[in-house]
Amino acid sequence: MLIIQNQELKASNSSLNTDIHSMETQIQEMKRIEKSEVFPQAKEAAQNFIQTYFKFTDQPDERQVKSFLAKGVEKSLRFHNEIETTHDFTNIVTNVKDLEVYYGDKEAYRQEIFAHFNSEIQVEKNKTSSPTFLRLEMIRIQDDWKVEDIEYMKYE
């Protein structure tokens, strides 16, 4: 009788070890999937773009901004030398405050990023602030993340 019980316990033990191994494998796979849900490098590139384009004195540095953009995207942005005005403003200072960045949908080489921040603008002695909302479509080109599309709303 003890021999039969021993064999049953060994079979049960073997089955439980197989179940435990299967569960551990599933947990590791879930952790791997969870980590790959988003591309943190895309978020970092988006933050760098926002800080470069929306934080400047007099005008954004077009050369620096272009380093964050996929080909052709710069046409959708405005730089100081493209804006016609009758005012001769100098010392325009803009700043990005309270930047919050969120992940959206992702695909193999794409990451949607949503950002919200307060855009502070100071012209001469006048200072104003307004909330800005962005949707950035980030694309991985080789090992770099670039802005492929940008939509933004600014409330004044």
PDB file of C-alpha atoms in Angstrom:
ATOM      1  CA  MET A   1       0.000   0.000   0.000  1.00  0.00           C
ATOM      2  CA  LEU A   2       2.850   2.380   0.830  1.00  0.00           C
ATOM      3  CA  ILE A   3       4.438   1.681  -2.553  1.00  0.00           C
ATOM      4  CA  ILE A   4       1.192   2.661  -4.344  1.00  0.00           C
ATOM      5  CA  GLN A   5       0.844   5.857  -2.292  1.00  0.00           C
ATOM      6  CA  ASN A   6       4.479   6.729  -2.967  1.00  0.00           C
ATOM      7  CA  GLN A   7       3.960   6.314  -6.721  1.00  0.00           C
ATOM      8  CA  GLU A   8       0.800   8.475  -6.600  1.00  0.00           C
ATOM      9  CA  LEU A   9       2.658  11.205  -4.676  1.00  0.00           C
ATOM     10  CA  LYS A  10       5.559  11.123  -7.164  1.00  0.00           C
ATOM     11  CA  ALA A  11       3.117  11.465 -10.089  1.00  0.00           C
ATOM     12  CA  SER A  12       1.299  14.304  -8.321  1.00  0.00           C
ATOM     13  CA  ASN A  13       4.624  16.014  -7.528  1.00  0.00           C
ATOM     14  CA  SER A  14       5.764  15.705 -11.137  1.00  0.00           C
ATOM     15  CA  SER A  15       2.458  17.166 -12.368  1.00  0.00           C
ATOM     16  CA  LEU A  16       2.695  20.083  -9.901  1.00  0.00           C
ATOM     17  CA  ASN A  17       6.307  20.804 -10.948  1.00  0.00           C
ATOM     18  CA  THR A  18       5.184  20.907 -14.597  1.00  0.00           C
ATOM     19  CA  ASP A  19       2.344  23.312 -13.665  1.00  0.00           C
ATOM     20  CA  ILE A  20       4.733  25.523 -11.680  1.00  0.00           C
ATOM     21  CA  HIS A  21       7.200  25.656 -14.587  1.00  0.00           C
ATOM     22  CA  SER A  22       4.353  26.536 -16.976  1.00  0.00           C
ATOM     23  CA  MET A  23       3.149  29.343 -14.664  1.00  0.00           C
ATOM     24  CA  GLU A  24       6.678  30.744 -14.284  1.00  0.00           C
ATOM     25  CA  THR A  25       7.051  30.782 -18.067  1.00  0.00           C
ATOM     26  CA  GLN A  26       3.725  32.607 -18.440  1.00  0.00           C
ATOM     27  CA  ILE A  27       4.711  35.189 -15.816  1.00  0.00           C
ATOM     28  CA  GLN A  28       8.037  35.860 -17.557  1.00  0.00           C
ATOM     29  CA  GLU A  29       6.239  36.255 -20.905  1.00  0.00           C
ATOM     30  CA  MET A  30       3.733  38.687 -19.340  1.00  0.00           C
ATOM     31  CA  LYS A  31       6.589  40.752 -17.894  1.00  0.00           C
ATOM     32  CA  ARG A  32       8.319  40.827 -21.286  1.00  0.00           C
ATOM     33  CA  ILE A  33       5.116  41.920 -23.043  1.00  0.00           C
ATOM     34  CA  GLU A  34       4.432  44.553 -20.381  1.00  0.00           C
ATOM     35  CA  LYS A  35       7.898  46.058 -20.845  1.00  0.00           C
ATOM     36  CA  SER A  36       7.446  46.150 -24.608  1.00  0.00           C
ATOM     37  CA  GLU A  37       4.016  47.812 -24.448  1.00  0.00           C
ATOM     38  CA  VAL A  38       5.656  51.157 -25.167  1.00  0.00           C
ATOM     39  CA  PHE A  39       8.885  52.588 -26.496  1.00  0.00           C
ATOM     40  CA  PRO A  40      10.499  54.769 -23.779  1.00  0.00           C
ATOM     41  CA  GLN A  41      13.039  56.066 -26.330  1.00  0.00           C
ATOM     42  CA  ALA A  42      10.144  57.541 -28.347  1.00  0.00           C
ATOM     43  CA  LYS A  43       8.924  59.386 -25.260  1.00  0.00           C
ATOM     44  CA  GLU A  44      12.400  60.778 -24.602  1.00  0.00           C
ATOM     45  CA  ALA A  45      12.756  61.940 -28.227  1.00  0.00           C
ATOM     46  CA  ALA A  46       9.309  63.576 -28.056  1.00  0.00           C
ATOM     47  CA  GLN A  47      10.260  65.429 -24.861  1.00  0.00           C
ATOM     48  CA  ASN A  48      13.516  66.618 -26.441  1.00  0.00           C
ATOM     49  CA  PHE A  49      11.624  67.859 -29.512  1.00  0.00           C
ATOM     50  CA  ILE A  50       9.110  69.748 -27.354  1.00  0.00           C
ATOM     51  CA  GLN A  51      11.854  71.367 -25.270  1.00  0.00           C
ATOM     52  CA  THR A  52      13.783  72.375 -28.410  1.00  0.00           C
ATOM     53  CA  TYR A  53      10.875  73.691 -30.488  1.00  0.00           C
ATOM     54  CA  PHE A  54       8.739  75.323 -27.793  1.00  0.00           C
ATOM     55  CA  LYS A  55      11.488  76.677 -25.493  1.00  0.00           C
ATOM     56  CA  PHE A  56      13.638  79.392 -27.067  1.00  0.00           C
ATOM     57  CA  THR A  57      14.761  83.010 -27.128  1.00  0.00           C
ATOM     58  CA  ASP A  58      13.769  84.999 -30.249  1.00  0.00           C
ATOM     59  CA  GLN A  59      13.163  81.894 -32.424  1.00  0.00           C
ATOM     60  CA  PRO A  60      13.545  78.120 -32.370  1.00  0.00           C
ATOM     61  CA  ASP A  61      16.842  76.886 -33.769  1.00  0.00           C
ATOM     62  CA  GLU A  62      15.654  75.308 -37.013  1.00  0.00           C
ATOM     63  CA  ARG A  63      18.776  73.156 -37.337  1.00  0.00           C
ATOM     64  CA  GLN A  64      18.353  71.665 -33.867  1.00  0.00           C
ATOM     65  CA  VAL A  65      14.622  71.107 -34.354  1.00  0.00           C
ATOM     66  CA  LYS A  66      15.179  69.312 -37.682  1.00  0.00           C
ATOM     67  CA  SER A  67      17.336  66.726 -35.921  1.00  0.00           C
ATOM     68  CA  PHE A  68      14.147  65.478 -34.182  1.00  0.00           C
ATOM     69  CA  LEU A  69      12.023  65.341 -37.351  1.00  0.00           C
ATOM     70  CA  ALA A  70      11.418  62.779 -40.059  1.00  0.00           C
ATOM     71  CA  LYS A  71      11.871  64.095 -43.588  1.00  0.00           C
ATOM     72  CA  GLY A  72       9.292  66.699 -44.631  1.00  0.00           C
ATOM     73  CA  VAL A  73       7.769  67.336 -41.195  1.00  0.00           C
ATOM     74  CA  GLU A  74       9.508  70.724 -40.858  1.00  0.00           C
ATOM     75  CA  LYS A  75       7.039  72.070 -43.464  1.00  0.00           C
ATOM     76  CA  SER A  76       4.243  71.773 -40.904  1.00  0.00           C
ATOM     77  CA  LEU A  77       6.152  73.856 -38.337  1.00  0.00           C
ATOM     78  CA  ARG A  78       6.641  77.586 -38.259  1.00  0.00           C
ATOM     79  CA  PHE A  79       9.896  79.313 -37.632  1.00  0.00           C
ATOM     80  CA  HIS A  80      10.387  83.010 -36.850  1.00  0.00           C
ATOM     81  CA  ASN A  81      11.739  83.962 -40.272  1.00  0.00           C
ATOM     82  CA  GLU A  82       8.550  82.606 -41.891  1.00  0.00           C
ATOM     83  CA  ILE A  83       6.143  84.724 -39.839  1.00  0.00           C
ATOM     84  CA  GLU A  84       5.194  88.054 -41.328  1.00  0.00           C
ATOM     85  CA  THR A  85       4.496  90.777 -38.805  1.00  0.00           C
ATOM     86  CA  THR A  86       4.441  94.540 -38.605  1.00  0.00           C
ATOM     87  CA  HIS A  87       5.918  94.406 -35.110  1.00  0.00           C
ATOM     88  CA  ASP A  88       9.626  94.338 -34.478  1.00  0.00           C
ATOM     89  CA  PHE A  89       9.707  92.213 -31.357  1.00  0.00           C
ATOM     90  CA  THR A  90      12.997  91.384 -29.759  1.00  0.00           C
ATOM     91  CA  ASN A  91      13.793  89.196 -26.821  1.00  0.00           C
ATOM     92  CA  ILE A  92      10.832  86.895 -27.229  1.00  0.00           C
ATOM     93  CA  VAL A  93      11.312  84.202 -24.603  1.00  0.00           C
ATOM     94  CA  THR A  94       9.213  81.059 -24.495  1.00  0.00           C
ATOM     95  CA  ASN A  95       9.273  78.310 -21.931  1.00  0.00           C
ATOM     96  CA  VAL A  96       7.713  74.894 -21.375  1.00  0.00           C
ATOM     97  CA  LYS A  97       6.215  74.357 -17.914  1.00  0.00           C
ATOM     98  CA  ASP A  98       4.580  71.310 -16.351  1.00  0.00           C
ATOM     99  CA  LEU A  99       5.278  68.953 -19.261  1.00  0.00           C
ATOM    100  CA  GLU A 100       3.297  65.711 -19.039  1.00  0.00           C
ATOM    101  CA  VAL A 101       3.801  62.990 -21.648  1.00  0.00           C
ATOM    102  CA  TYR A 102       1.588  59.942 -22.207  1.00  0.00           C
ATOM    103  CA  TYR A 103       1.870  56.912 -24.453  1.00  0.00           C
ATOM    104  CA  GLY A 104      -0.737  56.175 -27.100  1.00  0.00           C
ATOM    105  CA  ASP A 105      -1.003  53.353 -29.610  1.00  0.00           C
ATOM    106  CA  LYS A 106       2.114  51.571 -30.768  1.00  0.00           C
ATOM    107  CA  GLU A 107       3.163  49.422 -33.664  1.00  0.00           C
ATOM    108  CA  ALA A 108       6.476  47.766 -34.505  1.00  0.00           C
ATOM    109  CA  TYR A 109       8.311  51.005 -35.409  1.00  0.00           C
ATOM    110  CA  ARG A 110       5.778  53.624 -34.331  1.00  0.00           C
ATOM    111  CA  GLN A 111       4.689  55.153 -31.037  1.00  0.00           C
ATOM    112  CA  GLU A 112       1.936  57.688 -30.555  1.00  0.00           C
ATOM    113  CA  ILE A 113       2.723  60.258 -27.870  1.00  0.00           C
ATOM    114  CA  PHE A 114       0.367  62.735 -26.234  1.00  0.00           C
ATOM    115  CA  ALA A 115       1.792  65.740 -24.413  1.00  0.00           C
ATOM    116  CA  HIS A 116       0.338  68.545 -22.349  1.00  0.00           C
ATOM    117  CA  PHE A 117       2.231  71.574 -21.070  1.00  0.00           C
ATOM    118  CA  ASN A 118       1.856  75.253 -20.312  1.00  0.00           C
ATOM    119  CA  SER A 119       3.485  77.413 -22.936  1.00  0.00           C
ATOM    120  CA  GLU A 120       4.855  80.582 -21.380  1.00  0.00           C
ATOM    121  CA  ILE A 121       5.626  83.480 -23.694  1.00  0.00           C
ATOM    122  CA  GLN A 122       7.293  86.705 -22.652  1.00  0.00           C
ATOM    123  CA  VAL A 123       7.520  89.627 -25.089  1.00  0.00           C
ATOM    124  CA  GLU A 124       9.286  92.625 -23.664  1.00  0.00           C
ATOM    125  CA  LYS A 125       7.669  92.989 -20.200  1.00  0.00           C
ATOM    126  CA  ASN A 126       4.421  91.170 -21.028  1.00  0.00           C
ATOM    127  CA  LYS A 127       4.138  87.554 -19.982  1.00  0.00           C
ATOM    128  CA  THR A 128       1.366  85.092 -20.815  1.00  0.00           C
ATOM    129  CA  SER A 129       0.774  81.394 -20.390  1.00  0.00           C
ATOM    130  CA  SER A 130      -1.553  79.024 -22.192  1.00  0.00           C
ATOM    131  CA  PRO A 131      -2.109  75.271 -22.153  1.00  0.00           C
ATOM    132  CA  THR A 132      -0.833  73.360 -25.168  1.00  0.00           C
ATOM    133  CA  PHE A 133      -1.857  69.859 -26.206  1.00  0.00           C
ATOM    134  CA  LEU A 134       0.141  67.799 -28.714  1.00  0.00           C
ATOM    135  CA  ARG A 135      -0.265  64.500 -30.469  1.00  0.00           C
ATOM    136  CA  LEU A 136       3.028  63.294 -31.893  1.00  0.00           C
ATOM    137  CA  GLU A 137       3.419  60.319 -34.182  1.00  0.00           C
ATOM    138  CA  MET A 138       6.920  59.022 -33.526  1.00  0.00           C
ATOM    139  CA  ILE A 139       8.694  56.696 -35.962  1.00  0.00           C
ATOM    140  CA  ARG A 140      11.884  54.730 -35.482  1.00  0.00           C
ATOM    141  CA  ILE A 141      14.386  55.366 -38.272  1.00  0.00           C
ATOM    142  CA  GLN A 142      17.350  53.051 -37.780  1.00  0.00           C
ATOM    143  CA  ASP A 143      18.053  53.550 -34.055  1.00  0.00           C
ATOM    144  CA  ASP A 144      16.641  57.093 -33.729  1.00  0.00           C
ATOM    145  CA  TRP A 145      13.099  58.150 -32.922  1.00  0.00           C
ATOM    146  CA  LYS A 146      11.755  61.052 -34.997  1.00  0.00           C
ATOM    147  CA  VAL A 147       8.535  63.063 -35.143  1.00  0.00           C
ATOM    148  CA  GLU A 148       6.677  61.955 -38.260  1.00  0.00           C
ATOM    149  CA  ASP A 149       3.442  63.855 -37.659  1.00  0.00           C
ATOM    150  CA  ILE A 150       2.365  66.538 -35.230  1.00  0.00           C
ATOM    151  CA  GLU A 151      -1.019  67.920 -34.303  1.00  0.00           C
ATOM    152  CA  TYR A 152      -1.403  70.584 -31.687  1.00  0.00           C
ATOM    153  CA  MET A 153      -4.033  72.775 -30.120  1.00  0.00           C
ATOM    154  CA  LYS A 154      -3.178  75.847 -28.143  1.00  0.00           C
ATOM    155  CA  TYR A 155      -5.723  77.712 -26.079  1.00  0.00           C
ATOM    156  CA  GLU A 156      -5.221  81.358 -25.314  1.00  0.00           C
TER     157      GLU A 156
END
